[in-house]
mmCIF file of C-alpha atoms and ligand atoms in Angstrom:
data_model
loop_
_atom_site.group_PDB
_atom_site.id
_atom_site.type_symbol
_atom_site.label_atom_id
_atom_site.label_comp_id
_atom_site.label_asym_id
_atom_site.label_seq_id
_atom_site.Cartn_x
_atom_site.Cartn_y
_atom_site.Cartn_z
ATOM 1 C CA MET A 1 -65.019 56.614 -173.214
ATOM 2 C CA THR A 2 -64.883 58.447 -176.467
ATOM 3 C CA GLN A 3 -62.903 57.034 -179.357
ATOM 4 C CA LEU A 4 -59.230 56.539 -178.514
ATOM 5 C CA ARG A 5 -56.948 58.745 -180.556
ATOM 6 C CA PRO A 6 -54.767 56.775 -183.012
ATOM 7 C CA LEU A 7 -51.206 55.704 -182.240
ATOM 8 C CA ALA A 8 -48.661 57.706 -184.246
ATOM 9 C CA ILE A 9 -46.380 54.780 -185.149
ATOM 10 C CA ALA A 10 -45.176 55.797 -188.615
ATOM 11 C CA PRO A 11 -42.963 58.781 -187.574
ATOM 12 C CA ARG A 12 -41.015 56.728 -185.025
ATOM 13 C CA LEU A 13 -38.510 55.197 -187.481
ATOM 14 C CA GLU A 14 -37.374 58.669 -188.544
ATOM 15 C CA ARG A 15 -37.001 59.739 -184.921
ATOM 16 C CA LEU A 16 -34.857 56.665 -184.307
ATOM 17 C CA ARG A 17 -32.669 57.415 -187.346
ATOM 18 C CA SER A 18 -32.105 60.937 -186.115
ATOM 19 C CA ARG A 19 -30.296 59.403 -183.140
ATOM 20 C CA PHE A 20 -27.950 57.239 -185.262
ATOM 21 C CA GLU A 21 -25.198 59.822 -185.675
ATOM 22 C CA GLU A 22 -24.870 60.485 -181.971
ATOM 23 C CA ALA A 23 -24.854 56.723 -181.331
ATOM 24 C CA GLY A 24 -22.151 56.236 -183.964
ATOM 25 C CA ILE A 25 -24.135 53.794 -186.088
ATOM 26 C CA ASP A 26 -25.505 53.534 -189.632
ATOM 27 C CA ALA A 27 -28.033 50.827 -188.803
ATOM 28 C CA LEU A 28 -29.674 49.276 -185.775
ATOM 29 C CA LEU A 29 -30.732 45.664 -185.386
ATOM 30 C CA VAL A 30 -33.770 45.787 -183.113
ATOM 31 C CA THR A 31 -34.173 42.499 -181.219
ATOM 32 C CA ASN A 32 -36.236 43.713 -178.259
ATOM 33 C CA LEU A 33 -39.762 42.714 -179.315
ATOM 34 C CA VAL A 34 -41.358 45.589 -177.419
ATOM 35 C CA ASN A 35 -39.188 47.966 -179.437
ATOM 36 C CA VAL A 36 -40.113 46.136 -182.650
ATOM 37 C CA ARG A 37 -43.763 46.669 -181.749
ATOM 38 C CA TYR A 38 -43.194 50.328 -180.912
ATOM 39 C CA LEU A 39 -41.489 50.989 -184.245
ATOM 40 C CA THR A 40 -43.697 48.926 -186.570
ATOM 41 C CA GLY A 41 -46.930 47.966 -184.805
ATOM 42 C CA PHE A 42 -46.018 44.270 -185.157
ATOM 43 C CA THR A 43 -46.991 42.345 -182.001
ATOM 44 C CA GLY A 44 -45.767 38.824 -182.840
ATOM 45 C CA SER A 45 -43.721 36.733 -180.419
ATOM 46 C CA ALA A 46 -40.756 36.450 -182.779
ATOM 47 C CA GLY A 47 -39.171 38.911 -185.158
ATOM 48 C CA THR A 48 -36.187 41.138 -185.786
ATOM 49 C CA LEU A 49 -36.182 44.616 -187.279
ATOM 50 C CA LEU A 50 -33.250 46.107 -189.138
ATOM 51 C CA VAL A 51 -33.378 49.877 -189.455
ATOM 52 C CA THR A 52 -30.847 51.494 -191.785
ATOM 53 C CA LEU A 53 -30.713 55.131 -192.842
ATOM 54 C CA ASP A 54 -32.974 54.496 -195.821
ATOM 55 C CA ALA A 55 -34.673 51.155 -195.259
ATOM 56 C CA ALA A 56 -36.343 48.956 -192.695
ATOM 57 C CA ILE A 57 -36.634 45.165 -192.832
ATOM 58 C CA LEU A 58 -38.878 43.177 -190.510
ATOM 59 C CA ALA A 59 -37.970 39.475 -190.473
ATOM 60 C CA THR A 60 -40.313 36.956 -188.894
ATOM 61 C CA ASP A 61 -41.618 33.451 -189.500
ATOM 62 C CA GLY A 62 -44.574 31.931 -191.323
ATOM 63 C CA ARG A 63 -46.878 32.047 -188.312
ATOM 64 C CA TYR A 64 -46.945 35.802 -188.679
ATOM 65 C CA ARG A 65 -47.207 36.169 -192.469
ATOM 66 C CA THR A 66 -50.689 37.704 -192.431
ATOM 67 C CA GLN A 67 -50.496 39.428 -189.071
ATOM 68 C CA SER A 68 -47.233 41.221 -189.787
ATOM 69 C CA ALA A 69 -48.506 42.531 -193.126
ATOM 70 C CA GLU A 70 -51.755 43.728 -191.541
ATOM 71 C CA GLN A 71 -50.130 45.417 -188.573
ATOM 72 C CA VAL A 72 -47.386 47.107 -190.568
ATOM 73 C CA ALA A 73 -50.007 48.394 -193.021
ATOM 74 C CA GLN A 74 -52.209 49.590 -190.171
ATOM 75 C CA ALA A 75 -49.252 51.546 -188.815
ATOM 76 C CA GLY A 76 -49.002 53.291 -192.176
ATOM 77 C CA LEU A 77 -45.686 51.618 -192.972
ATOM 78 C CA ALA A 78 -46.646 49.272 -195.829
ATOM 79 C CA ASP A 79 -44.377 51.143 -198.260
ATOM 80 C CA VAL A 80 -41.634 51.708 -195.708
ATOM 81 C CA VAL A 81 -41.028 48.390 -193.976
ATOM 82 C CA THR A 82 -40.048 45.381 -196.088
ATOM 83 C CA ILE A 83 -41.331 42.173 -194.511
ATOM 84 C CA VAL A 84 -39.288 38.990 -194.903
ATOM 85 C CA ILE A 85 -40.990 35.720 -193.960
ATOM 86 C CA GLY A 86 -38.928 32.567 -193.571
ATOM 87 C CA GLY A 87 -36.977 30.191 -191.383
ATOM 88 C CA GLN A 88 -34.213 31.436 -189.114
ATOM 89 C CA GLY A 89 -31.553 31.113 -191.825
ATOM 90 C CA GLU A 90 -33.582 33.019 -194.388
ATOM 91 C CA GLN A 91 -34.357 35.752 -191.886
ATOM 92 C CA ARG A 92 -30.706 36.126 -190.949
ATOM 93 C CA ASP A 93 -29.585 36.193 -194.585
ATOM 94 C CA ALA A 94 -32.077 38.952 -195.367
ATOM 95 C CA LEU A 95 -31.003 41.030 -192.374
ATOM 96 C CA VAL A 96 -27.286 40.596 -193.116
ATOM 97 C CA GLU A 97 -27.889 41.527 -196.748
ATOM 98 C CA GLY A 98 -29.939 44.544 -195.666
ATOM 99 C CA ALA A 99 -27.096 45.709 -193.430
ATOM 100 C CA ARG A 100 -24.436 45.180 -196.126
ATOM 101 C CA LEU A 101 -23.883 48.866 -196.838
ATOM 102 C CA ALA A 102 -23.931 49.931 -193.191
ATOM 103 C CA ALA A 103 -20.363 50.196 -191.894
ATOM 104 C CA ARG A 104 -21.448 50.459 -188.271
ATOM 105 C CA VAL A 105 -24.282 48.202 -187.137
ATOM 106 C CA GLY A 106 -25.711 48.704 -183.657
ATOM 107 C CA LEU A 107 -27.105 45.909 -181.511
ATOM 108 C CA GLU A 108 -29.410 46.455 -178.548
ATOM 109 C CA ALA A 109 -26.962 45.577 -175.795
ATOM 110 C CA THR A 110 -29.578 44.855 -173.151
ATOM 111 C CA ALA A 111 -31.742 42.702 -175.414
ATOM 112 C CA LEU A 112 -29.245 40.092 -176.611
ATOM 113 C CA SER A 113 -27.390 37.264 -174.934
ATOM 114 C CA TRP A 114 -23.619 37.039 -175.259
ATOM 115 C CA ALA A 115 -24.101 34.082 -177.587
ATOM 116 C CA GLU A 116 -26.477 36.005 -179.838
ATOM 117 C CA ALA A 117 -24.195 39.021 -179.996
ATOM 118 C CA THR A 118 -21.243 36.808 -180.909
ATOM 119 C CA ARG A 119 -23.324 35.144 -183.584
ATOM 120 C CA TRP A 120 -24.320 38.459 -185.128
ATOM 121 C CA GLU A 121 -20.688 39.552 -185.119
ATOM 122 C CA GLU A 122 -19.786 36.448 -187.152
ATOM 123 C CA LEU A 123 -22.717 36.860 -189.538
ATOM 124 C CA LEU A 124 -22.130 40.559 -190.105
ATOM 125 C CA ALA A 125 -18.365 39.984 -190.409
ATOM 126 C CA ARG A 126 -17.677 43.183 -188.495
ATOM 127 C CA THR A 127 -17.717 44.312 -184.905
ATOM 128 C CA PRO A 128 -21.172 45.528 -183.935
ATOM 129 C CA ILE A 129 -21.690 48.635 -181.782
ATOM 130 C CA ALA A 130 -23.326 48.111 -178.394
ATOM 131 C CA CYS A 131 -26.306 50.475 -178.127
ATOM 132 C CA VAL A 132 -28.256 51.098 -174.941
ATOM 133 C CA ASP A 133 -31.770 52.572 -174.738
ATOM 134 C CA LEU A 134 -31.837 54.079 -178.252
ATOM 135 C CA VAL A 135 -35.494 53.127 -178.728
ATOM 136 C CA GLU A 136 -36.329 53.190 -175.012
ATOM 137 C CA VAL A 137 -35.553 56.900 -174.834
ATOM 138 C CA LEU A 138 -38.043 57.560 -177.654
ATOM 139 C CA ARG A 139 -40.644 55.575 -175.733
ATOM 140 C CA GLU A 140 -40.393 57.873 -172.698
ATOM 141 C CA ILE A 141 -42.578 60.539 -174.325
ATOM 142 C CA LYS A 142 -46.005 59.163 -175.137
ATOM 143 C CA ASP A 143 -48.177 60.378 -178.005
ATOM 144 C CA ALA A 144 -51.883 61.129 -177.593
ATOM 145 C CA GLY A 145 -52.893 57.631 -178.675
ATOM 146 C CA GLU A 146 -50.584 56.031 -176.135
ATOM 147 C CA ILE A 147 -51.864 58.284 -173.340
ATOM 148 C CA ASP A 148 -55.460 57.377 -174.235
ATOM 149 C CA ARG A 149 -54.669 53.653 -174.012
ATOM 150 C CA MET A 150 -52.967 54.075 -170.677
ATOM 151 C CA ARG A 151 -55.839 56.164 -169.337
ATOM 152 C CA LYS A 152 -58.170 53.398 -170.461
ATOM 153 C CA ALA A 153 -56.042 50.714 -168.752
ATOM 154 C CA ALA A 154 -55.993 52.784 -165.558
ATOM 155 C CA SER A 155 -59.748 53.304 -165.611
ATOM 156 C CA ILE A 156 -60.309 49.549 -165.994
ATOM 157 C CA ALA A 157 -58.098 48.969 -162.949
ATOM 158 C CA ASP A 158 -59.951 51.630 -160.939
ATOM 159 C CA ALA A 159 -63.325 50.087 -161.759
ATOM 160 C CA ALA A 160 -62.078 46.582 -160.984
ATOM 161 C CA LEU A 161 -60.907 47.554 -157.503
ATOM 162 C CA GLU A 162 -64.202 49.353 -156.919
ATOM 163 C CA ALA A 163 -66.022 46.139 -157.834
ATOM 164 C CA VAL A 164 -64.126 43.892 -155.411
ATOM 165 C CA VAL A 165 -63.483 46.169 -152.439
ATOM 166 C CA PRO A 166 -66.714 44.945 -150.747
ATOM 167 C CA MET A 167 -65.040 41.516 -150.374
ATOM 168 C CA LEU A 168 -62.352 43.167 -148.302
ATOM 169 C CA ALA A 169 -64.833 45.158 -146.242
ATOM 170 C CA ALA A 170 -66.673 41.927 -145.423
ATOM 171 C CA THR A 171 -63.628 39.852 -144.482
ATOM 172 C CA GLY A 172 -64.605 40.039 -140.786
ATOM 173 C CA THR A 173 -67.700 37.943 -141.501
ATOM 174 C CA THR A 174 -66.819 36.251 -144.795
ATOM 175 C CA PRO A 175 -63.064 35.691 -144.605
ATOM 176 C CA VAL A 176 -61.153 36.350 -147.814
ATOM 177 C CA THR A 177 -57.560 35.308 -148.464
ATOM 178 C CA GLU A 178 -54.908 37.348 -150.246
ATOM 179 C CA ALA A 179 -55.022 34.901 -153.153
ATOM 180 C CA ALA A 180 -58.822 34.927 -153.436
ATOM 181 C CA PHE A 181 -58.914 38.709 -153.383
ATOM 182 C CA ALA A 182 -56.170 38.884 -156.022
ATOM 183 C CA LEU A 183 -58.043 36.419 -158.233
ATOM 184 C CA ALA A 184 -61.271 38.412 -157.905
ATOM 185 C CA LEU A 185 -59.439 41.612 -158.793
ATOM 186 C CA ASP A 186 -57.720 40.011 -161.783
ATOM 187 C CA THR A 187 -61.012 38.557 -163.017
ATOM 188 C CA ALA A 188 -62.749 41.913 -162.639
ATOM 189 C CA MET A 189 -60.050 43.576 -164.751
ATOM 190 C CA ARG A 190 -60.499 40.999 -167.523
ATOM 191 C CA ARG A 191 -64.285 41.307 -167.433
ATOM 192 C CA LEU A 192 -63.998 45.081 -167.642
ATOM 193 C CA GLY A 193 -61.941 44.865 -170.831
ATOM 194 C CA ALA A 194 -58.308 44.335 -169.868
ATOM 195 C CA GLU A 195 -56.600 42.143 -172.482
ATOM 196 C CA ALA A 196 -54.213 40.923 -169.780
ATOM 197 C CA LEU A 197 -52.817 41.889 -166.415
ATOM 198 C CA ALA A 198 -50.137 44.552 -166.513
ATOM 199 C CA PHE A 199 -48.105 42.344 -164.139
ATOM 200 C CA GLU A 200 -48.743 39.776 -161.424
ATOM 201 C CA THR A 201 -51.056 41.334 -158.843
ATOM 202 C CA ILE A 202 -49.659 41.886 -155.356
ATOM 203 C CA VAL A 203 -52.018 41.506 -152.386
ATOM 204 C CA ALA A 204 -50.126 41.621 -149.098
ATOM 205 C CA ALA A 205 -51.930 41.671 -145.755
ATOM 206 C CA GLY A 206 -50.683 42.280 -142.219
ATOM 207 C CA GLU A 207 -47.035 41.366 -141.709
ATOM 208 C CA ASN A 208 -46.847 40.330 -145.386
ATOM 209 C CA SER A 209 -47.321 43.985 -146.310
ATOM 210 C CA ALA A 210 -43.784 44.569 -145.030
ATOM 211 C CA LYS A 211 -42.563 42.687 -148.119
ATOM 212 C CA PRO A 212 -42.807 45.141 -151.041
ATOM 213 C CA HIS A 213 -43.248 42.421 -153.694
ATOM 214 C CA HIS A 214 -45.165 39.790 -151.752
ATOM 215 C CA HIS A 215 -46.854 37.014 -153.761
ATOM 216 C CA PRO A 216 -50.506 36.509 -152.650
ATOM 217 C CA THR A 217 -51.005 33.465 -150.386
ATOM 218 C CA ASP A 218 -53.827 31.631 -148.609
ATOM 219 C CA ARG A 219 -53.451 33.924 -145.620
ATOM 220 C CA ILE A 220 -56.785 35.316 -144.497
ATOM 221 C CA ILE A 221 -57.055 39.107 -144.437
ATOM 222 C CA SER A 222 -58.111 40.298 -140.971
ATOM 223 C CA PRO A 223 -59.979 43.492 -140.109
ATOM 224 C CA GLY A 224 -57.716 46.349 -139.049
ATOM 225 C CA GLU A 225 -54.549 45.230 -140.807
ATOM 226 C CA PRO A 226 -52.993 47.002 -143.773
ATOM 227 C CA VAL A 227 -53.480 45.396 -147.177
ATOM 228 C CA ILE A 228 -51.175 46.517 -149.966
ATOM 229 C CA ILE A 229 -52.783 46.010 -153.361
ATOM 230 C CA ASP A 230 -50.468 46.700 -156.318
ATOM 231 C CA PHE A 231 -51.907 45.879 -159.726
ATOM 232 C CA GLY A 232 -52.644 47.074 -163.221
ATOM 233 C CA ALA A 233 -54.476 46.348 -166.440
ATOM 234 C CA MET A 234 -53.186 46.049 -169.995
ATOM 235 C CA TYR A 235 -55.085 47.642 -172.851
ATOM 236 C CA GLU A 236 -53.830 47.348 -176.443
ATOM 237 C CA GLY A 237 -50.360 46.667 -175.101
ATOM 238 C CA TYR A 238 -50.268 49.603 -172.685
ATOM 239 C CA ARG A 239 -50.158 49.081 -168.924
ATOM 240 C CA SER A 240 -51.353 50.841 -165.818
ATOM 241 C CA ASP A 241 -49.785 50.600 -162.366
ATOM 242 C CA MET A 242 -51.472 51.527 -159.095
ATOM 243 C CA THR A 243 -50.982 50.682 -155.434
ATOM 244 C CA ARG A 244 -53.413 51.312 -152.656
ATOM 245 C CA THR A 245 -53.021 50.365 -149.003
ATOM 246 C CA LEU A 246 -56.457 49.641 -147.573
ATOM 247 C CA VAL A 247 -57.588 48.665 -144.106
ATOM 248 C CA ALA A 248 -60.669 46.453 -143.821
ATOM 249 C CA GLY A 249 -63.296 46.841 -141.136
ATOM 250 C CA THR A 250 -61.854 48.375 -137.993
ATOM 251 C CA GLU A 251 -59.241 51.114 -137.521
ATOM 252 C CA PRO A 252 -55.576 50.191 -137.940
ATOM 253 C CA ASN A 253 -53.234 50.258 -134.963
ATOM 254 C CA GLU A 254 -51.177 53.338 -134.174
ATOM 255 C CA ALA A 255 -47.983 52.171 -135.899
ATOM 256 C CA VAL A 256 -49.835 51.415 -139.147
ATOM 257 C CA GLN A 257 -51.831 54.656 -138.960
ATOM 258 C CA ALA A 258 -48.577 56.622 -138.613
ATOM 259 C CA MET A 259 -47.155 54.888 -141.696
ATOM 260 C CA LEU A 260 -50.369 55.560 -143.631
ATOM 261 C CA ASP A 261 -50.283 59.275 -142.781
ATOM 262 C CA LEU A 262 -46.604 59.527 -143.648
ATOM 263 C CA ILE A 263 -46.861 57.793 -147.025
ATOM 264 C CA LYS A 264 -50.001 59.684 -147.961
ATOM 265 C CA ALA A 265 -48.134 62.951 -147.343
ATOM 266 C CA SER A 266 -44.972 61.780 -149.109
ATOM 267 C CA GLN A 267 -46.848 60.518 -152.152
ATOM 268 C CA ALA A 268 -49.018 63.635 -152.426
ATOM 269 C CA ALA A 269 -45.938 65.863 -152.256
ATOM 270 C CA GLY A 270 -44.217 63.789 -154.945
ATOM 271 C CA VAL A 271 -47.274 63.981 -157.213
ATOM 272 C CA ALA A 272 -47.524 67.744 -156.668
ATOM 273 C CA ALA A 273 -43.877 68.151 -157.710
ATOM 274 C CA VAL A 274 -44.321 66.429 -161.083
ATOM 275 C CA ARG A 275 -44.198 68.949 -163.921
ATOM 276 C CA PRO A 276 -42.186 69.541 -167.090
ATOM 277 C CA GLY A 277 -38.629 70.765 -166.593
ATOM 278 C CA VAL A 278 -37.898 69.036 -163.289
ATOM 279 C CA SER A 279 -35.590 66.047 -162.983
ATOM 280 C CA ALA A 280 -36.873 62.575 -162.139
ATOM 281 C CA GLY A 281 -34.392 62.573 -159.262
ATOM 282 C CA SER A 282 -36.025 65.641 -157.731
ATOM 283 C CA ILE A 283 -39.323 63.748 -157.401
ATOM 284 C CA ASP A 284 -37.501 60.961 -155.564
ATOM 285 C CA ASP A 285 -35.956 63.608 -153.356
ATOM 286 C CA VAL A 286 -39.307 65.157 -152.434
ATOM 287 C CA CYS A 287 -40.845 61.815 -151.420
ATOM 288 C CA ARG A 288 -37.724 60.538 -149.666
ATOM 289 C CA SER A 289 -37.004 63.644 -147.604
ATOM 290 C CA ILE A 290 -40.494 63.594 -146.055
ATOM 291 C CA ILE A 291 -39.948 59.972 -145.029
ATOM 292 C CA ALA A 292 -36.441 60.765 -143.761
ATOM 293 C CA ASP A 293 -37.768 63.681 -141.692
ATOM 294 C CA ALA A 294 -40.047 61.193 -139.956
ATOM 295 C CA GLY A 295 -37.006 59.099 -139.064
ATOM 296 C CA MET A 296 -37.936 56.281 -141.434
ATOM 297 C CA ALA A 297 -35.370 56.775 -144.214
ATOM 298 C CA GLU A 298 -34.050 53.228 -143.908
ATOM 299 C CA ARG A 299 -37.608 51.823 -144.211
ATOM 300 C CA PHE A 300 -37.975 53.199 -147.757
ATOM 301 C CA GLU A 301 -35.727 50.800 -149.607
ATOM 302 C CA HIS A 302 -36.861 51.122 -153.213
ATOM 303 C CA SER A 303 -36.857 53.932 -155.710
ATOM 304 C CA THR A 304 -39.816 56.312 -155.921
ATOM 305 C CA GLY A 305 -41.076 55.282 -159.313
ATOM 306 C CA HIS A 306 -40.520 54.382 -162.932
ATOM 307 C CA GLY A 307 -41.788 54.962 -166.423
ATOM 308 C CA VAL A 308 -44.695 52.810 -167.636
ATOM 309 C CA GLY A 309 -45.983 52.088 -171.112
ATOM 310 C CA LEU A 310 -45.608 48.997 -173.271
ATOM 311 C CA ASP A 311 -43.450 47.651 -170.422
ATOM 312 C CA ILE A 312 -44.474 47.802 -166.782
ATOM 313 C CA HIS A 313 -41.064 49.135 -165.815
ATOM 314 C CA GLU A 314 -39.355 51.326 -168.378
ATOM 315 C CA ALA A 315 -37.395 54.558 -168.647
ATOM 316 C CA PRO A 316 -37.307 57.063 -167.086
ATOM 317 C CA TRP A 317 -36.370 55.841 -163.619
ATOM 318 C CA VAL A 318 -37.615 57.966 -160.741
ATOM 319 C CA ALA A 319 -34.697 57.297 -158.432
ATOM 320 C CA ALA A 320 -32.168 59.198 -156.346
ATOM 321 C CA LYS A 321 -30.040 61.453 -158.559
ATOM 322 C CA ALA A 322 -31.866 60.417 -161.767
ATOM 323 C CA GLU A 323 -31.104 63.187 -164.244
ATOM 324 C CA THR A 324 -33.848 62.673 -166.815
ATOM 325 C CA ILE A 325 -35.791 65.910 -167.219
ATOM 326 C CA LEU A 326 -39.536 65.301 -167.281
ATOM 327 C CA GLU A 327 -41.348 66.545 -170.382
ATOM 328 C CA ALA A 328 -45.002 66.794 -171.306
ATOM 329 C CA GLY A 329 -46.092 63.307 -172.343
ATOM 330 C CA THR A 330 -43.722 61.443 -170.033
ATOM 331 C CA ILE A 331 -45.557 58.849 -167.948
ATOM 332 C CA ILE A 332 -44.166 57.866 -164.553
ATOM 333 C CA THR A 333 -45.296 56.362 -161.288
ATOM 334 C CA VAL A 334 -44.859 57.933 -157.869
ATOM 335 C CA GLU A 335 -44.887 55.168 -155.257
ATOM 336 C CA PRO A 336 -43.118 55.764 -151.967
ATOM 337 C CA GLY A 337 -43.498 53.099 -149.284
ATOM 338 C CA VAL A 338 -42.259 52.112 -145.861
ATOM 339 C CA TYR A 339 -41.955 48.580 -144.562
ATOM 340 C CA VAL A 340 -41.300 47.326 -141.051
ATOM 341 C CA ALA A 341 -40.605 43.607 -140.825
ATOM 342 C CA GLY A 342 -43.010 41.825 -138.510
ATOM 343 C CA VAL A 343 -45.344 44.830 -138.350
ATOM 344 C CA GLY A 344 -46.433 45.764 -141.856
ATOM 345 C CA GLY A 345 -45.983 48.227 -144.638
ATOM 346 C CA VAL A 346 -47.682 50.946 -146.615
ATOM 347 C CA ARG A 347 -47.244 51.966 -150.247
ATOM 348 C CA ILE A 348 -49.337 54.310 -152.350
ATOM 349 C CA GLU A 349 -48.787 54.584 -156.097
ATOM 350 C CA ASP A 350 -50.264 56.493 -158.985
ATOM 351 C CA THR A 351 -49.439 56.470 -162.679
ATOM 352 C CA LEU A 352 -49.114 60.064 -163.872
ATOM 353 C CA VAL A 353 -48.789 61.718 -167.251
ATOM 354 C CA VAL A 354 -46.770 64.918 -167.277
ATOM 355 C CA THR A 355 -48.875 67.706 -168.793
ATOM 356 C CA LYS A 356 -47.712 71.103 -170.043
ATOM 357 C CA ASP A 357 -47.984 72.663 -166.599
ATOM 358 C CA GLY A 358 -48.187 69.776 -164.113
ATOM 359 C CA ALA A 359 -49.400 66.222 -164.109
ATOM 360 C CA GLU A 360 -52.603 64.234 -164.543
ATOM 361 C CA ALA A 361 -53.128 61.101 -162.451
ATOM 362 C CA LEU A 362 -54.334 58.315 -164.733
ATOM 363 C CA THR A 363 -55.094 56.119 -161.707
ATOM 364 C CA GLN A 364 -57.949 57.730 -159.813
ATOM 365 C CA PHE A 365 -59.094 55.284 -157.118
ATOM 366 C CA THR A 366 -59.575 56.943 -153.729
ATOM 367 C CA LYS A 367 -56.688 56.979 -151.286
ATOM 368 C CA ASP A 368 -59.052 56.764 -148.311
ATOM 369 C CA VAL A 369 -57.828 53.676 -146.566
ATOM 370 C CA ALA A 370 -61.084 52.396 -145.089
ATOM 371 C CA ALA A 371 -62.349 49.520 -147.210
HETATM 372 ZN ZN1 LIG B 401 -47.179 49.024 -158.848
HETATM 373 ZN ZN1 LIG B 402 -44.834 50.680 -160.045
#
């Protein structure tokens, strides 16, 4: 792959501030570490970012003295973000002092425990404002650098599955278990350059495929049964997400074949409907109505998809009635599935980036089911 385009981190603080007025705040205390990373480039495991209208303070501990300075500088924010290194008390003092002139301080309501929120209220000596998704909404639209990293993660996952699919094809003669196949897939992703797994790999064979989030076991995969493989790679913090339902060796039975045909059609229709200007809910509608028309509405018990990026599941949510309007640069999954207890299930999922007139699938592995 050619050089990845750079991440445009520096402008994000200003975009966040432009949302302050509507949120009714003069400052935001960012405690969600993924949001701290998004806004500053800092990837440490501990840290808090205070963003006021004219300043930004990143507080972390001594383990991250060098790293925080390097990453903030690399993001082009060396003159913008003040870094405070110290123990918990020193960090808190610096943040409280930094927020002194802000009458209304927002906290990230979904990223704090009750105890932490109460503590901040005492320290700030005023009632904080509960804020939801202020940074998450910014993260919905990816910049060119983010899209490049996600395309890279997806291509690693594609190549990894390609590398291990022969194990599945051979399971009739050399039996492979769900767990062994998952391990081989995970290892292939790491060898091919993934810094980590995007999430815990799902390999679900036969009747286990009727459980959407099955954990791989020592069950041997038999020829002819559906195998749901749901997995992804992480590259420079960005994740991919793909599901394929494969059938090893012989043809599947009629019931499984019918589910495969149905989900293939539903997923393809959902993908074809992704374009700027449509609501996330309309994509759910397209996938769900095809499944409902086949009389299997009650077998599709999860939402159609979700945003992906620095988190594996993030806004926007591709669910019934979801009102978010898709825009160029939004990245979502489309992953309808049907599951029949005792029989099996089928799910097919791609990660897609909305383009100016449609969508590009970042995950490219074939949807032909024969392994
Ligand atoms: Zn998935
Ligand atoms: Zn997914």
